[in-house]
Amino acid sequence: MVLGYGSSFLYREGFLSYLRGDTIRILNVHAAAVQESVIELDWLCNQVLNVRTRNPVIQLNHLQSSVLSFTWTGGQMTRHIICVDVRDGEIEDRLLRVIPFPHSKFMIRNDSQFVYVGSHDGLSANGAHHEWIWQGFRFGDDGTHLPQLQIPDLAGTDLGQTVIFEIFDGYFYAISNESTFEDEEMDWCSYYHCYRFPIGDPKPGSLQKTKIWRRQHKEGPINDSWTDLRLHKDENTGALVIVEGRREWSDGKPIQKRTFYHQVIPASFDEQGLQDNDEEQESLEHDNQNPTQNAIYNPAPTGPSEADPPYLHYMIRDGSQQPAHPRLDRDTHPEYSERPPPPFIDNVMLAKSKFRTYNLNASAFFDLVIDDRLHSMRVHQIVLRIGSRVRASPLDERGLIHENHIDRATGRRVDGSEERFIDRGIKLWPPAEAPVALLNMLNSGPPSYGGRTRPSYAQLGEISALADERSVVYLAKPSDAEVAKIVLVNFDPNVRYRCEGWRPRALKLEKGSWGERIVEVAEEVAIQGMRKKPPPAVDDVAMEDEGGGSGSEISDKDIDQDADGDEEEDCWFSTEKAMWTQIREGYRFV
């Protein structure tokens, strides 16, 4: 589905916020909303903030808990961080906070009550290195702010690769996969260094910290360019889980292999505790007597034995001071299980991989890549590369239920070791035999690019993407375009986009000896038209998976009445017809 046209966007928790000209538009994607909120930036800055400048620079920073944080930069580097409540309905005060901020390099995290601004400008106690420092602000307080908090010894500066910051359930989390400045990791093991503090009490005494086992260096070198670090919430248990994708030369083999690793963050950091050097041995003895389901298990005196099943992977102790750590299959998802897939499916260049993420609840990884297999025709297109797995039967070949494996060190059964998984392989979508119109819609077509019906790699331009547990949204902006289409790839059949006289054109997947191809269902041809203001970018369409099969239709009259009936509580914040209802282009699968 093409949701709109813009120059940049944010997508989180089912809400899309995108910048178009001098407005910011917010759409509830999961609800298939026919209206979207609009922030008039000129009115907001000139009348409300009393700041006037020509051609200000607007940057969308963070969207969470129905609060949008963005940065307004004007003349002489005047910079303001603006937080707006974007919920529907009548809100007493939508403008939550305006923060003048002098730094040029910073990041923002917020929830519904607080906003935190962080930078890597703090100096360590000995002045040897920089550290992350965060300044918090409470919404509703005039001019007051929370105490600054500097996080000591938190290494890493590459967001999403070596360090991540998130707010969950009233806590601010900071997680790094790099060694701290004081920790030399002499035990040949690597750890996740986790910090958290209550967002309403950012004091050194409230800062909790722990470290969770990550890997042994014996597992092989890492190709750091492919490392992807994220923090997810498990929908089944509510636990926070570190998900890291690493591409490694496993066991010294010459072939790189990508694997996604999961590590659960303990609910209480005090149970795990930061293991300082003088407390290391005491902590290890405690672990030996108290097995847990956290990341660090009991020590094994030797390496793997022939009795160890393949679904419980022990990391060899190899003379280190730390115990060996078993890895369960449910915490390890290799990119492919046995034989490598065909060359292009497996060997995707990093420069052609534009977006990588992992869906913890679906046990699937998702890549947005550039397909150049038709390089002889100078054709490049965006394709979806997806790999998933499913739980295998709990019964063995004799029809008996698999039992938990027994830990050789303690004689106790390891919870979860009975689980097995089946790799479903890696798929590329759409296939090369897909209709040209669909390929144009998913890329930067359909106008003629020098006689070609699909764009070249250079003409695809800058590609950015974001995802949640249901959908992926991406923007492919050619280098010569100010705005480009914002494409929704939806996997939830309950998200259905339709309005009077139009619904996404229906496609179906046909399988045969030739492979797979996509054909359009003739009786479901979409009704075109009703484009009142064509956007300046190219005329495009995207696709929606499995949606739009049923549900009541919404008429344009209803949309207009709803939009006109809303009383504007703030002149700079209004409600308008969603842009997708005017673009009216998309695909669904039946």
XYZ file of C-alpha atoms in Angstrom:
590
model
C 0.000 0.000 0.000
C 1.256 3.512 -0.778
C 0.524 5.476 2.386
C 1.737 8.853 1.213
C 4.630 10.898 -0.096
C 7.284 12.499 2.068
C 10.959 13.274 2.514
C 11.502 11.311 5.765
C 9.445 9.254 8.182
C 9.209 7.406 11.494
C 7.271 4.213 12.082
C 6.705 2.647 15.491
C 3.901 0.940 17.397
C 1.684 1.029 14.324
C 1.901 4.813 13.835
C 3.515 6.489 10.854
C 4.836 10.041 11.041
C 6.203 11.574 7.854
C 7.506 14.950 6.809
C 5.997 16.528 3.713
C 6.868 20.119 2.901
C 6.054 22.343 5.863
C 3.802 19.762 7.528
C 4.203 16.611 9.599
C 1.482 14.020 9.048
C 0.634 11.191 11.462
C -1.346 8.086 10.408
C -2.570 5.114 12.447
C -1.425 2.337 10.136
C -2.711 -0.632 12.122
C -6.213 0.858 12.240
C -6.188 1.633 8.478
C -7.319 5.124 9.479
C -8.985 7.243 6.803
C -7.899 10.436 8.540
C -4.460 11.579 9.617
C -3.274 14.307 11.917
C -1.404 17.247 10.441
C 1.059 19.562 12.216
C 1.490 22.910 10.471
C 5.124 23.714 11.175
C 5.012 27.362 10.058
C 2.081 28.126 12.316
C 3.583 26.207 15.242
C 6.988 27.878 15.045
C 5.862 31.401 14.148
C 2.800 31.785 16.336
C 3.284 29.360 19.200
C 7.077 29.287 19.593
C 7.491 32.877 18.393
C 10.435 31.789 16.266
C 10.667 33.036 12.706
C 13.182 31.870 10.150
C 13.392 30.903 6.513
C 13.844 27.319 5.426
C 14.219 25.669 8.844
C 15.569 22.133 9.001
C 13.123 19.624 10.493
C 14.281 16.232 11.743
C 11.921 13.538 13.034
C 13.594 11.951 16.052
C 11.344 9.570 18.001
C 7.759 8.336 18.086
C 6.514 6.318 21.053
C 3.421 6.130 23.259
C 1.593 8.572 20.929
C 4.215 11.271 21.539
C 6.255 12.611 18.615
C 9.613 14.289 19.239
C 11.217 16.279 16.440
C 13.927 18.908 16.067
C 13.519 22.372 14.590
C 16.776 24.061 13.518
C 16.707 27.661 12.292
C 19.148 30.464 11.598
C 22.388 30.771 13.551
C 21.949 27.101 14.567
C 18.998 27.885 16.822
C 17.739 24.443 17.780
C 14.563 23.383 19.583
C 13.359 19.913 20.505
C 9.558 19.829 20.265
C 7.349 17.121 21.783
C 3.737 16.823 20.618
C 0.896 14.581 21.775
C -0.506 13.091 18.564
C -3.437 11.110 20.002
C -6.834 11.404 18.372
C -9.637 13.347 20.015
C -9.663 16.425 22.198
C -6.408 16.882 24.082
C -6.065 19.692 26.593
C -2.443 20.459 25.801
C -0.874 18.897 22.725
C 2.368 20.838 22.923
C 4.072 18.887 25.699
C 7.536 20.392 25.749
C 9.822 22.774 23.873
C 13.502 22.339 24.764
C 16.258 24.632 23.471
C 19.275 22.414 22.893
C 22.729 23.632 21.794
C 24.348 20.351 20.755
C 24.332 19.224 17.142
C 24.814 15.493 17.795
C 22.259 13.935 20.095
C 19.498 11.357 20.223
C 16.042 11.398 21.769
C 13.952 8.799 23.572
C 10.516 9.462 25.033
C 7.381 7.827 26.376
C 4.059 9.417 27.335
C 5.452 11.229 30.419
C 9.147 11.922 29.876
C 11.613 12.806 27.156
C 15.353 12.117 27.407
C 18.045 13.786 25.321
C 21.413 12.039 25.165
C 24.839 12.822 23.783
C 28.280 11.250 23.921
C 29.859 14.319 25.488
C 30.435 13.255 29.096
C 33.986 12.703 30.331
C 34.973 9.725 32.455
C 36.226 10.227 35.987
C 39.843 9.986 34.836
C 39.210 12.070 31.714
C 40.456 9.288 29.439
C 37.348 8.753 27.337
C 33.875 10.080 26.582
C 30.723 8.616 28.095
C 26.999 8.828 27.416
C 25.128 11.479 29.344
C 21.325 11.832 29.400
C 19.140 14.771 30.374
C 15.512 14.068 31.239
C 12.465 16.339 31.099
C 9.011 15.689 32.511
C 6.053 16.724 30.393
C 3.909 19.387 32.016
C 6.684 21.013 34.070
C 7.474 24.585 33.067
C 11.196 24.979 32.561
C 12.221 22.300 35.064
C 14.249 19.262 34.205
C 15.465 16.100 35.860
C 19.067 15.626 37.031
C 21.592 14.686 34.385
C 22.782 11.101 34.518
C 26.092 9.957 33.090
C 26.347 6.220 32.422
C 29.838 5.094 33.444
C 31.864 2.658 31.342
C 29.156 2.177 28.703
C 31.164 1.555 25.536
C 29.859 1.863 21.993
C 28.783 4.749 19.779
C 27.175 3.030 16.757
C 23.456 3.027 17.458
C 21.837 -0.292 16.575
C 25.199 -1.976 16.088
C 27.192 -1.627 19.320
C 24.773 0.198 21.629
C 20.997 0.642 21.973
C 18.764 2.862 24.126
C 15.080 2.175 24.741
C 12.309 2.980 27.227
C 10.129 0.088 28.375
C 7.677 -0.175 31.279
C 8.931 2.879 33.137
C 12.645 2.087 32.778
C 15.336 3.530 30.550
C 17.580 0.756 29.169
C 21.094 1.154 27.780
C 22.770 -1.965 26.364
C 26.182 -2.416 24.765
C 27.854 -5.446 23.209
C 31.363 -4.009 23.561
C 33.817 -4.433 26.396
C 33.720 -1.740 29.048
C 36.701 0.538 29.423
C 37.668 -1.144 32.695
C 36.915 -4.761 31.736
C 39.635 -6.585 29.803
C 37.572 -9.799 29.503
C 40.467 -12.069 30.347
C 38.156 -15.083 30.398
C 37.862 -15.051 26.579
C 34.157 -14.318 26.815
C 32.108 -11.383 25.585
C 29.137 -9.920 27.462
C 26.192 -7.624 27.010
C 26.592 -4.744 29.465
C 23.117 -3.665 30.550
C 22.143 -0.535 32.468
C 18.731 0.720 33.472
C 17.151 3.342 35.730
C 13.595 4.496 36.488
C 12.735 7.263 34.045
C 11.290 9.355 36.876
C 14.406 9.015 39.065
C 17.617 9.407 37.019
C 20.141 9.332 39.858
C 23.417 7.416 40.189
C 21.937 5.556 43.151
C 19.023 4.376 40.984
C 21.243 3.117 38.166
C 21.131 -0.671 37.997
C 23.580 -2.693 35.978
C 24.306 -6.265 35.019
C 26.163 -8.186 32.373
C 24.807 -11.113 30.394
C 26.962 -13.679 28.656
C 27.146 -13.094 24.897
C 29.677 -15.449 23.289
C 33.107 -17.037 23.548
C 35.850 -15.760 21.299
C 36.558 -19.377 20.364
C 33.393 -19.295 18.257
C 35.280 -17.403 15.581
C 35.794 -13.853 14.252
C 32.830 -11.540 13.677
C 32.160 -9.445 10.590
C 31.145 -6.339 12.523
C 29.641 -4.641 9.467
C 26.685 -7.032 9.633
C 26.047 -6.813 13.375
C 22.529 -5.699 14.230
C 21.561 -5.116 17.886
C 17.954 -4.623 18.996
C 15.777 -4.863 22.076
C 12.392 -6.602 21.710
C 9.521 -7.463 23.999
C 8.278 -11.044 23.880
C 4.519 -10.950 23.297
C 4.019 -14.280 25.074
C 5.993 -13.674 28.265
C 6.330 -9.879 28.366
C 10.073 -10.263 28.921
C 12.623 -8.018 27.251
C 14.919 -9.885 24.899
C 18.197 -8.811 23.340
C 18.252 -9.904 19.687
C 21.584 -9.664 17.923
C 22.330 -10.684 14.358
C 25.984 -11.577 13.826
C 27.841 -12.754 10.758
C 30.691 -14.994 11.885
C 33.412 -17.262 10.597
C 32.210 -20.054 12.881
C 34.863 -22.413 14.257
C 37.473 -20.961 11.920
C 35.636 -22.000 8.757
C 36.256 -19.883 5.625
C 32.531 -19.266 5.007
C 30.647 -16.540 6.851
C 27.301 -17.462 8.332
C 24.739 -15.129 9.874
C 22.960 -16.178 13.061
C 20.407 -14.421 15.258
C 20.945 -14.830 18.992
C 18.414 -14.182 21.758
C 19.203 -13.358 25.380
C 16.512 -12.618 27.956
C 17.098 -9.636 30.242
C 16.368 -10.616 33.870
C 13.293 -8.995 35.378
C 15.318 -7.916 38.400
C 18.907 -6.888 37.883
C 19.656 -7.724 41.512
C 19.163 -11.425 40.785
C 21.954 -11.390 38.246
C 24.040 -8.514 39.541
C 27.140 -6.940 38.071
C 29.975 -9.365 38.648
C 32.915 -7.257 39.714
C 36.367 -8.810 39.722
C 36.446 -9.256 43.482
C 33.017 -10.919 43.445
C 33.550 -13.141 40.402
C 34.365 -16.382 42.168
C 31.578 -15.965 44.722
C 29.084 -15.378 41.924
C 30.247 -18.440 39.988
C 29.866 -20.635 43.073
C 26.362 -19.240 43.508
C 25.536 -20.071 39.884
C 26.746 -23.642 40.374
C 24.297 -24.156 43.225
C 21.373 -22.256 41.711
C 20.701 -23.013 38.040
C 18.493 -20.437 36.359
C 16.912 -19.929 32.984
C 18.883 -16.730 32.426
C 21.746 -16.397 29.977
C 24.476 -17.815 32.258
C 24.084 -21.496 33.058
C 26.100 -23.951 35.128
C 29.731 -24.717 34.366
C 30.694 -27.798 32.420
C 34.079 -29.257 33.386
C 34.843 -30.392 29.821
C 33.808 -29.694 26.263
C 30.928 -31.318 24.400
C 30.608 -35.076 24.680
C 29.160 -37.536 22.208
C 26.077 -37.800 24.410
C 25.190 -34.144 23.903
C 22.249 -33.778 21.500
C 22.621 -31.322 18.593
C 19.979 -28.995 20.015
C 22.107 -28.111 23.081
C 25.317 -26.359 22.071
C 28.014 -26.132 24.731
C 30.697 -23.498 24.440
C 34.015 -25.120 25.388
C 35.635 -23.893 28.562
C 39.142 -24.157 27.091
C 41.053 -23.072 30.183
C 39.086 -19.877 30.776
C 38.063 -18.624 34.178
C 34.380 -18.695 33.222
C 32.155 -21.755 32.931
C 30.936 -23.116 29.639
C 27.538 -21.888 28.532
C 24.939 -24.018 26.766
C 22.913 -22.433 23.979
C 19.405 -23.674 23.344
C 17.987 -23.947 19.855
C 15.200 -21.508 20.723
C 17.837 -18.863 21.457
C 19.795 -19.452 18.246
C 18.345 -18.949 14.758
C 20.886 -19.602 11.966
C 20.271 -17.967 8.615
C 20.173 -21.409 7.018
C 20.393 -24.761 8.758
C 22.143 -27.184 6.411
C 23.071 -26.466 2.819
C 23.540 -22.818 1.821
C 20.786 -21.433 -0.434
C 21.434 -20.341 -4.030
C 24.187 -17.725 -4.487
C 22.133 -14.536 -4.614
C 19.829 -15.604 -1.803
C 22.832 -16.336 0.387
C 25.576 -13.939 -0.700
C 23.961 -10.533 -0.554
C 26.483 -7.724 -0.521
C 26.303 -5.401 2.440
C 25.909 -2.414 0.106
C 22.815 -4.072 -1.413
C 21.288 -4.889 1.998
C 19.345 -1.746 2.883
C 17.460 -2.911 5.961
C 17.742 -5.888 8.312
C 15.493 -6.810 11.215
C 14.264 -9.812 13.176
C 10.698 -10.561 14.250
C 11.044 -12.371 17.568
C 7.398 -13.416 17.800
C 7.326 -14.841 14.258
C 10.804 -16.430 14.451
C 11.677 -14.792 11.149
C 14.297 -12.408 9.815
C 13.513 -9.802 7.205
C 15.919 -8.101 4.790
C 15.239 -5.374 2.272
C 17.774 -5.901 -0.508
C 18.567 -4.688 -4.009
C 18.139 -7.409 -6.625
C 20.556 -6.894 -9.520
C 20.317 -10.329 -11.133
C 19.087 -8.576 -14.285
C 22.240 -6.467 -14.427
C 22.566 -7.104 -18.159
C 19.396 -5.044 -18.573
C 20.659 -2.447 -16.095
C 17.612 -3.168 -13.968
C 17.676 -3.068 -10.177
C 14.701 -3.551 -7.922
C 13.801 -3.799 -4.252
C 12.944 -7.290 -3.066
C 12.014 -8.755 0.297
C 14.282 -11.509 1.617
C 12.625 -13.494 4.394
C 13.716 -16.576 6.325
C 11.686 -18.252 9.036
C 11.394 -21.388 11.107
C 8.645 -23.260 12.961
C 8.508 -25.482 16.012
C 8.980 -29.140 15.204
C 6.745 -31.849 16.566
C 7.303 -32.580 20.266
C 7.201 -36.302 19.424
C 10.209 -38.334 18.405
C 10.299 -41.076 15.770
C 8.827 -43.523 18.296
C 5.872 -41.272 19.037
C 7.178 -40.326 22.485
C 7.489 -36.795 23.813
C 11.015 -35.427 23.794
C 12.428 -35.021 27.276
C 14.555 -32.167 28.529
C 18.264 -32.719 28.227
C 20.182 -33.383 31.440
C 22.968 -30.963 32.271
C 26.161 -32.984 32.677
C 27.506 -30.648 35.333
C 24.538 -30.705 37.692
C 22.463 -33.680 36.678
C 19.414 -31.443 36.303
C 17.199 -31.094 33.291
C 17.571 -27.918 31.242
C 14.288 -26.143 30.624
C 13.590 -25.665 26.918
C 16.197 -28.119 25.667
C 13.443 -30.390 24.306
C 12.381 -27.795 21.730
C 13.330 -28.376 18.108
C 12.800 -26.257 15.012
C 12.360 -26.758 11.280
C 13.973 -24.288 8.891
C 11.520 -23.071 6.248
C 14.244 -21.707 3.991
C 14.830 -18.264 2.524
C 12.398 -16.705 0.071
C 12.643 -13.687 -2.213
C 9.532 -11.678 -3.009
C 8.309 -10.684 -5.507
C 9.574 -13.312 -7.947
C 11.074 -12.232 -11.242
C 7.916 -13.385 -13.040
C 5.735 -10.878 -11.192
C 3.723 -8.365 -13.247
C 5.816 -5.405 -14.340
C 3.210 -3.058 -12.886
C 3.688 -4.558 -9.437
C 7.466 -4.282 -9.715
C 7.148 -0.647 -10.744
C 4.863 0.011 -7.813
C 7.274 -1.529 -5.313
C 10.156 0.512 -6.698
C 10.487 4.030 -8.052
C 8.478 3.484 -11.257
C 6.513 3.630 -13.389
C 7.649 6.512 -15.648
C 10.169 5.759 -18.349
C 13.776 5.818 -17.170
C 15.631 6.120 -20.435
C 13.331 3.623 -22.114
C 13.346 1.172 -19.205
C 10.215 0.241 -17.295
C 12.092 -0.232 -14.019
C 14.642 2.048 -12.376
C 18.372 1.535 -12.234
C 20.205 1.130 -8.945
C 21.297 4.773 -8.900
C 17.747 5.921 -9.546
C 16.445 3.965 -6.569
C 18.383 6.484 -4.517
C 18.374 6.562 -0.742
C 16.386 3.760 0.898
C 15.263 3.840 4.520
C 12.981 1.384 6.303
C 11.464 0.657 9.718
C 9.394 -2.255 10.991
C 7.259 -3.450 13.858
C 5.767 -6.870 14.615
C 3.140 -6.593 11.832
C 4.437 -4.440 9.007
C 7.419 -2.934 7.264
C 7.439 0.623 5.934
C 10.101 1.910 3.573
C 10.901 4.948 1.477
C 13.007 4.875 -1.693
C 13.879 8.431 -2.660
C 15.719 9.096 -5.914
C 18.606 11.513 -5.621
C 16.860 14.156 -7.705
C 13.520 14.016 -5.818
C 12.455 16.044 -2.791
C 9.787 13.560 -1.756
C 9.070 9.930 -2.558
C 6.416 7.364 -1.878
C 6.146 5.699 1.517
C 5.370 2.016 1.029
C 3.610 -0.302 3.463
C 4.304 -4.034 3.324
C 1.707 -5.502 5.648
C 1.582 -9.068 6.973
C -1.481 -8.718 9.206
C -4.742 -9.848 7.514
C -6.743 -7.756 9.980
C -5.311 -4.506 8.609
C -7.601 -3.696 5.683
C -7.423 -0.599 3.524
C -10.461 0.275 1.433
C -12.868 3.127 0.793
C -15.892 3.719 -1.436
C -15.305 2.713 -5.031
C -11.833 1.337 -4.399
C -9.934 -1.398 -2.704
C -6.457 -2.773 -3.428
C -6.194 -4.812 -6.589
C -6.202 -8.549 -5.900
C -3.310 -10.843 -6.774
C -2.742 -14.536 -6.285
C 0.347 -16.704 -6.244
C 0.523 -19.537 -8.746
C 2.958 -22.413 -8.398
C 4.030 -24.742 -11.167
C 6.979 -26.536 -12.676
C 8.364 -23.148 -13.740
C 8.421 -21.970 -10.116
C 6.233 -19.241 -8.716
C 4.573 -16.312 -10.400
C 2.043 -13.679 -9.440
C -1.044 -13.054 -11.524
C -3.784 -10.475 -11.165
C -7.348 -11.580 -10.526
C -9.350 -10.050 -13.390
C -12.623 -9.582 -11.511
C -10.889 -7.594 -8.789
C -9.507 -4.809 -10.996
C -9.140 -1.642 -8.971
C -11.010 1.510 -9.827
C -8.572 4.277 -10.660
C -9.029 7.988 -10.393
C -9.950 10.542 -7.756
C -6.427 11.875 -7.512
C -6.999 15.489 -6.646
C -3.422 16.644 -6.078
C -0.835 14.427 -7.723
C 2.376 14.482 -5.673
C 5.489 15.842 -7.359
C 7.257 12.491 -7.213
C 6.615 9.600 -9.547
C 3.266 7.851 -9.650
C 3.608 4.619 -7.649
C 1.802 1.870 -5.842
C 2.806 -0.661 -3.196
C 1.339 -3.865 -1.988
C -0.483 -5.144 1.052
C -0.294 -8.805 2.052
C -3.465 -10.754 2.756
C -5.601 -7.742 3.601
C -8.772 -6.172 2.304
C -10.806 -9.318 1.774
C -13.805 -8.142 3.758
C -15.058 -5.355 5.960
C -17.310 -2.362 5.496
C -16.426 0.289 2.971
C -15.897 3.898 3.985
C -17.161 6.569 1.660
C -15.450 9.827 0.765
C -18.512 11.647 2.079
C -18.044 10.097 5.500
C -14.383 11.036 5.448
C -15.130 14.656 4.585
C -17.874 14.903 7.210
C -15.621 13.480 9.884
C -12.794 15.806 8.974
C -15.037 18.879 8.875
C -16.800 17.935 12.091
C -13.652 17.998 14.212
C -13.163 21.226 16.087
C -9.567 22.290 15.885
C -8.335 22.773 19.408
C -4.992 24.094 18.120
C -4.658 25.986 14.852
C -1.342 24.275 14.187
C -2.805 20.786 14.738
C -5.662 19.567 12.544
C -7.178 16.463 10.993
C -7.345 15.840 7.268
C -8.229 13.050 4.886
C -5.452 10.481 4.829
C -3.271 10.739 1.768
C -3.740 7.064 0.879
C -7.461 7.666 0.318
C -6.544 10.056 -2.498
C -3.668 8.021 -3.943
C -5.785 4.848 -3.989
C -3.140 2.429 -5.186
C -2.199 -0.905 -3.719
C -2.326 -4.671 -3.953
C -3.749 -7.430 -1.775
C -3.299 -11.185 -1.991
C -6.157 -13.647 -2.077
